[in-house]
mmCIF file of C-alpha atoms and ligand atoms in Angstrom:
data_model
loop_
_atom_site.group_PDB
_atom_site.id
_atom_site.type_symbol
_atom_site.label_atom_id
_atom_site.label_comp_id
_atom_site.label_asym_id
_atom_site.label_seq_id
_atom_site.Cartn_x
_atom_site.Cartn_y
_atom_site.Cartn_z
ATOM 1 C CA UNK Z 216 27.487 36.308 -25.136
ATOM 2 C CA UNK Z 217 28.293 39.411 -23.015
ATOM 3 C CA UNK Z 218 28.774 42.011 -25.155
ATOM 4 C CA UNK Z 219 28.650 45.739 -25.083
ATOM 5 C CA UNK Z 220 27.813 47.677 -28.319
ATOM 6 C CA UNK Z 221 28.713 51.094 -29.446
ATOM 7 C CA UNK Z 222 24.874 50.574 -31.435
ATOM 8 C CA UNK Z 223 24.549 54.029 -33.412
ATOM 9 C CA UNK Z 224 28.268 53.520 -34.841
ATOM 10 C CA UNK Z 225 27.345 49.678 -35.380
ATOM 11 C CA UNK Z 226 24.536 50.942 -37.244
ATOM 12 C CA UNK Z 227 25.730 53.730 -39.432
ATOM 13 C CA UNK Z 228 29.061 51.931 -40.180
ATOM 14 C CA UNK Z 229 28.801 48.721 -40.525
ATOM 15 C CA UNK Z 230 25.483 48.421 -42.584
ATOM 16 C CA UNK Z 231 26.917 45.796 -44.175
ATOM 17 C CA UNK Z 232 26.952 43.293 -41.437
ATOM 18 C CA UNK Z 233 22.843 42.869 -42.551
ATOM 19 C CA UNK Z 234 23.025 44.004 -46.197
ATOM 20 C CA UNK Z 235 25.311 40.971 -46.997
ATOM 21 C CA UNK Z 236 22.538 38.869 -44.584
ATOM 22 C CA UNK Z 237 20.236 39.209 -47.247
ATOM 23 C CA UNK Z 238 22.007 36.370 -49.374
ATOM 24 C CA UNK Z 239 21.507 34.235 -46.197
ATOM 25 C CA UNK Z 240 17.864 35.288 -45.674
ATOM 26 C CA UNK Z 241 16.561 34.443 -49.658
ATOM 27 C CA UNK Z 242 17.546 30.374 -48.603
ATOM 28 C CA UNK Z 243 14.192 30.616 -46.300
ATOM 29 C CA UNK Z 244 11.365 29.149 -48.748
ATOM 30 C CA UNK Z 245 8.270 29.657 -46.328
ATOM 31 C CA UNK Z 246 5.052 30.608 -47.723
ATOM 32 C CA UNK Z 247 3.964 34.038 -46.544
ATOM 33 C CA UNK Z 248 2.419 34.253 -43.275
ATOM 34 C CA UNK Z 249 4.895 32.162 -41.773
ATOM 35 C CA UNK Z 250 6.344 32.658 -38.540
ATOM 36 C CA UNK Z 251 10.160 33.368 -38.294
ATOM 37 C CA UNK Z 252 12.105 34.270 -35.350
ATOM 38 C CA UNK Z 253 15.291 36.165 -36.163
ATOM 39 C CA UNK Z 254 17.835 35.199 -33.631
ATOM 40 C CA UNK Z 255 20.580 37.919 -32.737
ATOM 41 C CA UNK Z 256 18.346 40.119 -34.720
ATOM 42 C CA UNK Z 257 20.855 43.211 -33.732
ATOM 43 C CA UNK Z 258 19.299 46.407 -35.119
ATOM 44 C CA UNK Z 259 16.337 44.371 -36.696
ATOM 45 C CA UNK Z 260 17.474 45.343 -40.167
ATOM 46 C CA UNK Z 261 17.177 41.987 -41.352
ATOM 47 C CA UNK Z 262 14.158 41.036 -38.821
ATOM 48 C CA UNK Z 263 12.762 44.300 -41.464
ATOM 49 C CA UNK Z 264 13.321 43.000 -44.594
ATOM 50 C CA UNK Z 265 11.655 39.575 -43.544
ATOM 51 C CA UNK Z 266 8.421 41.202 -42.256
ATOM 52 C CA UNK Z 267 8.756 42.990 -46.213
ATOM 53 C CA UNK Z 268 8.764 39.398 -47.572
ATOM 54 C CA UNK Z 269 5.144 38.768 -45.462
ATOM 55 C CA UNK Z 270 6.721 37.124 -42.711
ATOM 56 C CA UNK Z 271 5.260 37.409 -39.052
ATOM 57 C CA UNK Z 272 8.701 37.731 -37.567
ATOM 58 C CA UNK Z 273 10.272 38.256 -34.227
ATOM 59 C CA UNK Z 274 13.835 39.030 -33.174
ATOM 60 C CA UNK Z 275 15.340 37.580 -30.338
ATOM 61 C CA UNK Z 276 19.057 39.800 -29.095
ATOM 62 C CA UNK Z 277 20.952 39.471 -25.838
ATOM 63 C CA UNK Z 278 21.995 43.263 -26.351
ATOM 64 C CA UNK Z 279 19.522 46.017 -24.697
ATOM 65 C CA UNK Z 280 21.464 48.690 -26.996
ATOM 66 C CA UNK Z 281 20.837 47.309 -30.359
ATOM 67 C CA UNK Z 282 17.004 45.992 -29.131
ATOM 68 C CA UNK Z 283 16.615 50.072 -28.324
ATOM 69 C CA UNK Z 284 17.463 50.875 -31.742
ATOM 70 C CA UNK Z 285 15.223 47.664 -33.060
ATOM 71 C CA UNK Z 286 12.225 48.729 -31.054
ATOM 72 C CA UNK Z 287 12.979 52.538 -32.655
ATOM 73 C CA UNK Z 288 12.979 52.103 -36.008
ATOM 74 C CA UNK Z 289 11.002 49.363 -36.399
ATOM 75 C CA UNK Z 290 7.538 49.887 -33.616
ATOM 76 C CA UNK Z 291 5.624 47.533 -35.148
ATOM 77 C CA UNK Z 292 7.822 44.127 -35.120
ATOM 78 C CA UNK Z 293 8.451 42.589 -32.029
ATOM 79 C CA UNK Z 294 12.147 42.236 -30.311
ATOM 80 C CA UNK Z 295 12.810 39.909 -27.432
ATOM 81 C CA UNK Z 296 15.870 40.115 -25.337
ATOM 82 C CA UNK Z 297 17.154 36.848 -25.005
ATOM 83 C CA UNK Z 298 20.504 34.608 -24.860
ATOM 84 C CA UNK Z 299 21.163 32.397 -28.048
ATOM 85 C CA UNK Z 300 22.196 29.456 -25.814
ATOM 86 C CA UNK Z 301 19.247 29.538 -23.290
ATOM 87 C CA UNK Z 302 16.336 31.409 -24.869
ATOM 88 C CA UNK Z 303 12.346 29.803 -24.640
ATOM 89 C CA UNK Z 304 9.350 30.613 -27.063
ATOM 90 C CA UNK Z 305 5.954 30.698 -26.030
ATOM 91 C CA UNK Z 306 4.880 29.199 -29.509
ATOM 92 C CA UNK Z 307 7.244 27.166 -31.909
ATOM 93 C CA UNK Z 308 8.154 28.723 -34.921
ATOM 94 C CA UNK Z 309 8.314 27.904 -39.344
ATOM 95 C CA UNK Z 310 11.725 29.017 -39.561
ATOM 96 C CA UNK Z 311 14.691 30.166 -36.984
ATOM 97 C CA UNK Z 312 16.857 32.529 -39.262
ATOM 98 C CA UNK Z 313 20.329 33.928 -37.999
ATOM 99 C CA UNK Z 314 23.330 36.682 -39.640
ATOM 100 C CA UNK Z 315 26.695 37.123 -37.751
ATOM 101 C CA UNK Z 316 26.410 35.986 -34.696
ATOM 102 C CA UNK Z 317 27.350 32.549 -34.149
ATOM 103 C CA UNK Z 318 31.068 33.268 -34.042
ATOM 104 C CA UNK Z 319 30.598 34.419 -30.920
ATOM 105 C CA UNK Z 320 29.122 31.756 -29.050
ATOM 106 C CA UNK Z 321 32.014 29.689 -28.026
ATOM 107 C CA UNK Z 322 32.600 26.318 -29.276
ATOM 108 C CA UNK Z 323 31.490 24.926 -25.625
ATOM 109 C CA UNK Z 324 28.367 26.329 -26.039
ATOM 110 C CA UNK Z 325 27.031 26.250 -29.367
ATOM 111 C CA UNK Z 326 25.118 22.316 -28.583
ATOM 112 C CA UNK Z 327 23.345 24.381 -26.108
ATOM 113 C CA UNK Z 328 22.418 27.467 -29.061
ATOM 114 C CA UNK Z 329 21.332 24.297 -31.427
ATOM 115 C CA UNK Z 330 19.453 22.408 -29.032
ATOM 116 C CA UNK Z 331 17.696 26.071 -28.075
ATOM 117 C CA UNK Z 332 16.891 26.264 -31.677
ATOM 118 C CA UNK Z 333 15.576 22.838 -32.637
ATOM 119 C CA UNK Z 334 13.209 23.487 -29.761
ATOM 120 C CA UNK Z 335 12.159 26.687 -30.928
ATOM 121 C CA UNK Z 336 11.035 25.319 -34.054
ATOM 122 C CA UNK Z 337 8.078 22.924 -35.669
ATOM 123 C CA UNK Z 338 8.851 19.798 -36.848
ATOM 124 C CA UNK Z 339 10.272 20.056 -40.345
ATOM 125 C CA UNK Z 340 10.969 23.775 -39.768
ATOM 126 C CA UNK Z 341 13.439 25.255 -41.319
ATOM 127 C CA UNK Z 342 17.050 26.802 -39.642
ATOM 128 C CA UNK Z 343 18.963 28.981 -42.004
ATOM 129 C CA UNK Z 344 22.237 30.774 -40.597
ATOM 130 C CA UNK Z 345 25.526 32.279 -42.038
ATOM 131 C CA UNK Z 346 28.396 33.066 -39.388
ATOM 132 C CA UNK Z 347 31.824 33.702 -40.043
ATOM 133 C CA UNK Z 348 33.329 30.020 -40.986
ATOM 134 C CA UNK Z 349 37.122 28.508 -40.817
ATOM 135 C CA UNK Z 350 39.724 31.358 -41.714
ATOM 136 C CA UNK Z 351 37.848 34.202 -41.268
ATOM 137 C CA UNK Z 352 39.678 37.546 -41.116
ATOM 138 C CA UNK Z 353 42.759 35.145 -40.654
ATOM 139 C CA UNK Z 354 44.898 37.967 -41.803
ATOM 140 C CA UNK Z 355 43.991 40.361 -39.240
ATOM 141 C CA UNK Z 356 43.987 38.392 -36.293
ATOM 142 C CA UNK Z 357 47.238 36.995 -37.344
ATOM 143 C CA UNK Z 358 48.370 40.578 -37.764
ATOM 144 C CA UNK Z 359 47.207 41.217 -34.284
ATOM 145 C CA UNK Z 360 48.706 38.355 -32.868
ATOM 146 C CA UNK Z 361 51.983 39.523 -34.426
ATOM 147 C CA UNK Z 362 51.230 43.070 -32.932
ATOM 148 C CA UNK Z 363 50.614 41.888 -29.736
ATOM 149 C CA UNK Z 364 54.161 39.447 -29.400
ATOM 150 C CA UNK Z 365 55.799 42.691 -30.208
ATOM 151 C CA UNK Z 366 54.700 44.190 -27.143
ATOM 152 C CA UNK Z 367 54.990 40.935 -25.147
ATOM 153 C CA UNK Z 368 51.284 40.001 -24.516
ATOM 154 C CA UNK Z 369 49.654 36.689 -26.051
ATOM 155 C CA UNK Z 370 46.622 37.310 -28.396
ATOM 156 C CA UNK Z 371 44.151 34.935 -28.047
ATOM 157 C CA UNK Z 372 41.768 35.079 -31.046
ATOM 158 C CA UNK Z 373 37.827 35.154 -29.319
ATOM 159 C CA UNK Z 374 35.484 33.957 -32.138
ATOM 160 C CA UNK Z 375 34.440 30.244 -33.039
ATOM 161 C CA UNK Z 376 34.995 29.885 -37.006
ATOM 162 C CA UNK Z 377 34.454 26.267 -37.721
ATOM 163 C CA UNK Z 378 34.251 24.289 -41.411
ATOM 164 C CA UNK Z 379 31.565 22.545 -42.578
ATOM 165 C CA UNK Z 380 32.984 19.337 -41.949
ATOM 166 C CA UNK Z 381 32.948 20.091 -38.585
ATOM 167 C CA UNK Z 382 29.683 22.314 -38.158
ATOM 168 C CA UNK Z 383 27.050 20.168 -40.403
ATOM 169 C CA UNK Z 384 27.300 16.917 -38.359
ATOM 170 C CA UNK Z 385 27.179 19.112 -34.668
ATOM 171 C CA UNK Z 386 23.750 20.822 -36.703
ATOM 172 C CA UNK Z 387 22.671 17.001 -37.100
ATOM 173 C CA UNK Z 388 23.541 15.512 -34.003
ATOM 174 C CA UNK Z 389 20.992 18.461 -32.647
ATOM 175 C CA UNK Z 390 18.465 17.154 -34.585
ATOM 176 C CA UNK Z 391 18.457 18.715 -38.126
ATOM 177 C CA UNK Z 392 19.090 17.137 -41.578
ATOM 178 C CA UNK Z 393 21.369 19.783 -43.339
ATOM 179 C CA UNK Z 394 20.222 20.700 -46.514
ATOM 180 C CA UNK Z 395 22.641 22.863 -48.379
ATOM 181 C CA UNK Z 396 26.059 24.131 -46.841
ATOM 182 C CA UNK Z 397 28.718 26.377 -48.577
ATOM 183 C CA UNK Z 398 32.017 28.235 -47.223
ATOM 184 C CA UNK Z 399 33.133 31.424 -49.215
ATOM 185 C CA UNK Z 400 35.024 34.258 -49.387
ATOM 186 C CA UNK Z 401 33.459 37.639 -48.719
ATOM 187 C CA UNK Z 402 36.642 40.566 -49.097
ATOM 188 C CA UNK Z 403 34.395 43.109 -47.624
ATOM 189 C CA UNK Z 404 34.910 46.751 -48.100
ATOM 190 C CA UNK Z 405 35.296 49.380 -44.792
ATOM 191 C CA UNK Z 406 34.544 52.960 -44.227
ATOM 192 C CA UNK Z 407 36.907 55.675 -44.294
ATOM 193 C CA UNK Z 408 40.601 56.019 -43.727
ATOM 194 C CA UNK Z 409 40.163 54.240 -40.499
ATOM 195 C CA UNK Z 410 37.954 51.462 -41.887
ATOM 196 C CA UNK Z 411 40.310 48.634 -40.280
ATOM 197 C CA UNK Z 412 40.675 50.691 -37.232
ATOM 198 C CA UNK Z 413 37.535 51.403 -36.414
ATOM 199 C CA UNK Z 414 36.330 47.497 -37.482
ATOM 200 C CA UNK Z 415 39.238 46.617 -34.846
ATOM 201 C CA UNK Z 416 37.659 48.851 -31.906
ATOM 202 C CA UNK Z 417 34.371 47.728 -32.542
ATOM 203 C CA UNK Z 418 34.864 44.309 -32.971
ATOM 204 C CA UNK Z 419 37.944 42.904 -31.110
ATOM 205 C CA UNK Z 420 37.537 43.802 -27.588
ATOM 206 C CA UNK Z 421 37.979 40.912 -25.691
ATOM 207 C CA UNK Z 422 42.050 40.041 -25.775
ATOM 208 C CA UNK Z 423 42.689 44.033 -25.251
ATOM 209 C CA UNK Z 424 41.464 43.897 -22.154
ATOM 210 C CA UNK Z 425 44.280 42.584 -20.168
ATOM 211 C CA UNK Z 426 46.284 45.675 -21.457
ATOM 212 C CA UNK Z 427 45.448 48.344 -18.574
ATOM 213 C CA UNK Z 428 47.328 51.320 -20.769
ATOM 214 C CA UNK Z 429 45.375 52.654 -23.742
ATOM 215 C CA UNK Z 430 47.946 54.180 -25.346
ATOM 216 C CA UNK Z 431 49.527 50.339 -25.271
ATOM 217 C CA UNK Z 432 46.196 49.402 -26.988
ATOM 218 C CA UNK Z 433 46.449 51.926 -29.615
ATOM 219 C CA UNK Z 434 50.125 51.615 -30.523
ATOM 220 C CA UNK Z 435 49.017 47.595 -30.773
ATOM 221 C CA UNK Z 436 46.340 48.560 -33.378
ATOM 222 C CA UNK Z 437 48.535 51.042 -35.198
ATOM 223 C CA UNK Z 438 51.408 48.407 -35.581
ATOM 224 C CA UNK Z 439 48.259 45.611 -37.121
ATOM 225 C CA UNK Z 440 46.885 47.929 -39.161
ATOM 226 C CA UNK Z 441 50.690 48.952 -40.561
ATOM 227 C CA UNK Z 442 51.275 45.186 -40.651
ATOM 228 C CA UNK Z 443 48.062 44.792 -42.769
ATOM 229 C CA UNK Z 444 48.212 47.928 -44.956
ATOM 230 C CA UNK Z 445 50.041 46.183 -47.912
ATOM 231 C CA UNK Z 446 47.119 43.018 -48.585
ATOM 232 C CA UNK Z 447 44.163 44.402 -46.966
ATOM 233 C CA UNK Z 448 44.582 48.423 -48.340
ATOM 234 C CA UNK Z 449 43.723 48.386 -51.706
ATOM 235 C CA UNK Z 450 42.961 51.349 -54.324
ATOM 236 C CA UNK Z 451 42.309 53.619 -50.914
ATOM 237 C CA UNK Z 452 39.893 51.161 -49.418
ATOM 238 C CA UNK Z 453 40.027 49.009 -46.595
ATOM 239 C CA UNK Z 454 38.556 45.715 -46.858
ATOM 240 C CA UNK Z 455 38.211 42.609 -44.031
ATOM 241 C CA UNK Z 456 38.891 39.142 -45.395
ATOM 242 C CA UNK Z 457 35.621 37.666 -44.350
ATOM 243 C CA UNK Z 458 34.708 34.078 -44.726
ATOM 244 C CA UNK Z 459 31.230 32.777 -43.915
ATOM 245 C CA UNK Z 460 29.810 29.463 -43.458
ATOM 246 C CA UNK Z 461 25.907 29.409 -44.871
ATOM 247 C CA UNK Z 462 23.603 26.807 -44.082
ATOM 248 C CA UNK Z 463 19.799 25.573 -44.397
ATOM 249 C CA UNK Z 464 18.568 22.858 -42.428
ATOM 250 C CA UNK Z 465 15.807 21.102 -41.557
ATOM 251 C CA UNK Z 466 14.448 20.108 -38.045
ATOM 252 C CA UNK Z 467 13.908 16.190 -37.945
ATOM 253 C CA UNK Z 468 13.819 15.137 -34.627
HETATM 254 C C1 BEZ C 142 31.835 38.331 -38.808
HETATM 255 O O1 BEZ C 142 30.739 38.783 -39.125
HETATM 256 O O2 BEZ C 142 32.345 37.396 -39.401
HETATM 257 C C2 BEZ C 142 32.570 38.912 -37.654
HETATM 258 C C3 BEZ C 142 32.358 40.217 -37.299
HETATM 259 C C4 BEZ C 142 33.044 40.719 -36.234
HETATM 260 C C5 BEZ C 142 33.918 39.957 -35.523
HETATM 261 C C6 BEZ C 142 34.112 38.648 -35.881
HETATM 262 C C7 BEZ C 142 33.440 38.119 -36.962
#
């Protein structure tokens, strides 16, 4: 995962990336005191609210912009930069926890993320993670894809959004017994005017890049948003048709 972050704008617009993490984060049972490692902690906004539920926690991000904002608003946890797929810890841990970031660790690579984890933790420790799962913002990355044909490039679509059928038994074969799994739809509201805009820019950066022109890259955007404006603009609001995947397991082996 090699990504760069716009972190302030990350933080102050899309708050809800670790507000709707909270669901996630209620599914670890640990008894206070516990340790809990936060991996792809981000801004540490949800590393925060565990340390309020009497956690010892620490976050673990690959990004040294959103570990500077971490390690500013929140001195007193600690924040570890790290990769999801190759990342060590001194001790072993109660309970890895993760929001929003597995979509981004390619399909290839995510054995190597588990196996990372199921080291990380005790035995009978728990994992508890939500990512986006199959179909999530399908409409806008179809809308892209149709954006992009009209200007004769090829979109390819840079996130890993699998099903449980086909996540639970790649959790197990690393080790875990899965516990409880669910896939559901999240509509999730945007900011502003621009919402989907801006939640393009930030997010989908990847498949733009072979486009040298930016104007190119903004008519593209302009014509997915237009495409999108009819199912995704609703009342004067924005939303993105999220889908997550939400697991718990437990580490066996
Ligand atoms: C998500 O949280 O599902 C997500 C966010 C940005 C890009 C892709 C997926």
């Amino acid at each position: 995962m090699n990504i760069t972050w716009n972190a302030e704008k990350y933080t102050d617009d899309f708050s809800f990336v670790h507000q709707y993490g909270s669901g996630a984060a209620e599914l670890v049972d640990c008894e206070r005191g516990s340790s809990i490692l936060d991996l792809g902690c981000g801004n540490g906004a949800l590393t925060k609210a565990l340390s309020e539920k009497g956690f010892v926690v620490a976050g673990l991000d690959a990004s040294g912009e959103l570990l500077e904002i971490a390690r500013k608003n929140y001195p007193e946890l600690t924040f570890l930069q790290g990769d999801a797929t190759e990342f060590t810890l001194e001790n072993p841990v109660d309970a890895v926890f993760s929001n929003a970031v597995f979509h981004w660790i390619s399909k290839e690579d995510q054995m190597a993320m588990l196996s990372c984890v199921q080291q990380a933790l005790k035995p009978g420790g728990q994992f508890v993670f939500e990512f986006g799962g199959c179909g999530n913002n399908a409409r806008i990355h179809q809308a892209l894809a149709q954006a992009f044909a009209e200007y004769g490039y090829s979109y390819e679509m840079p996130f890993y959004f699998p099903g449980i059928g086909e996540y639970a038994p790649m959790v197990e074969k690393a080790g875990f017994q899965v516990r409880f799994a669910l896939l559901f739809d999240r509509l999730t509201e945007l900011k502003g005017q621009d919402g989907l805009r801006d939640w393009i820019h930030m997010f989908v950066k990847t498949p733009f890049s072979m486009i040298e022109e930016e104007k190119i890259r903004e008519e593209i955007i302009s014509k997915a948003v237009e495409h999108l404006k009819e199912e995704l603009y609703i009342d004067g609001i924005w939303y993105a048709d999220y889908v997550r995947i939400r697991m718990k397991a437990i580490r066996i082996v």
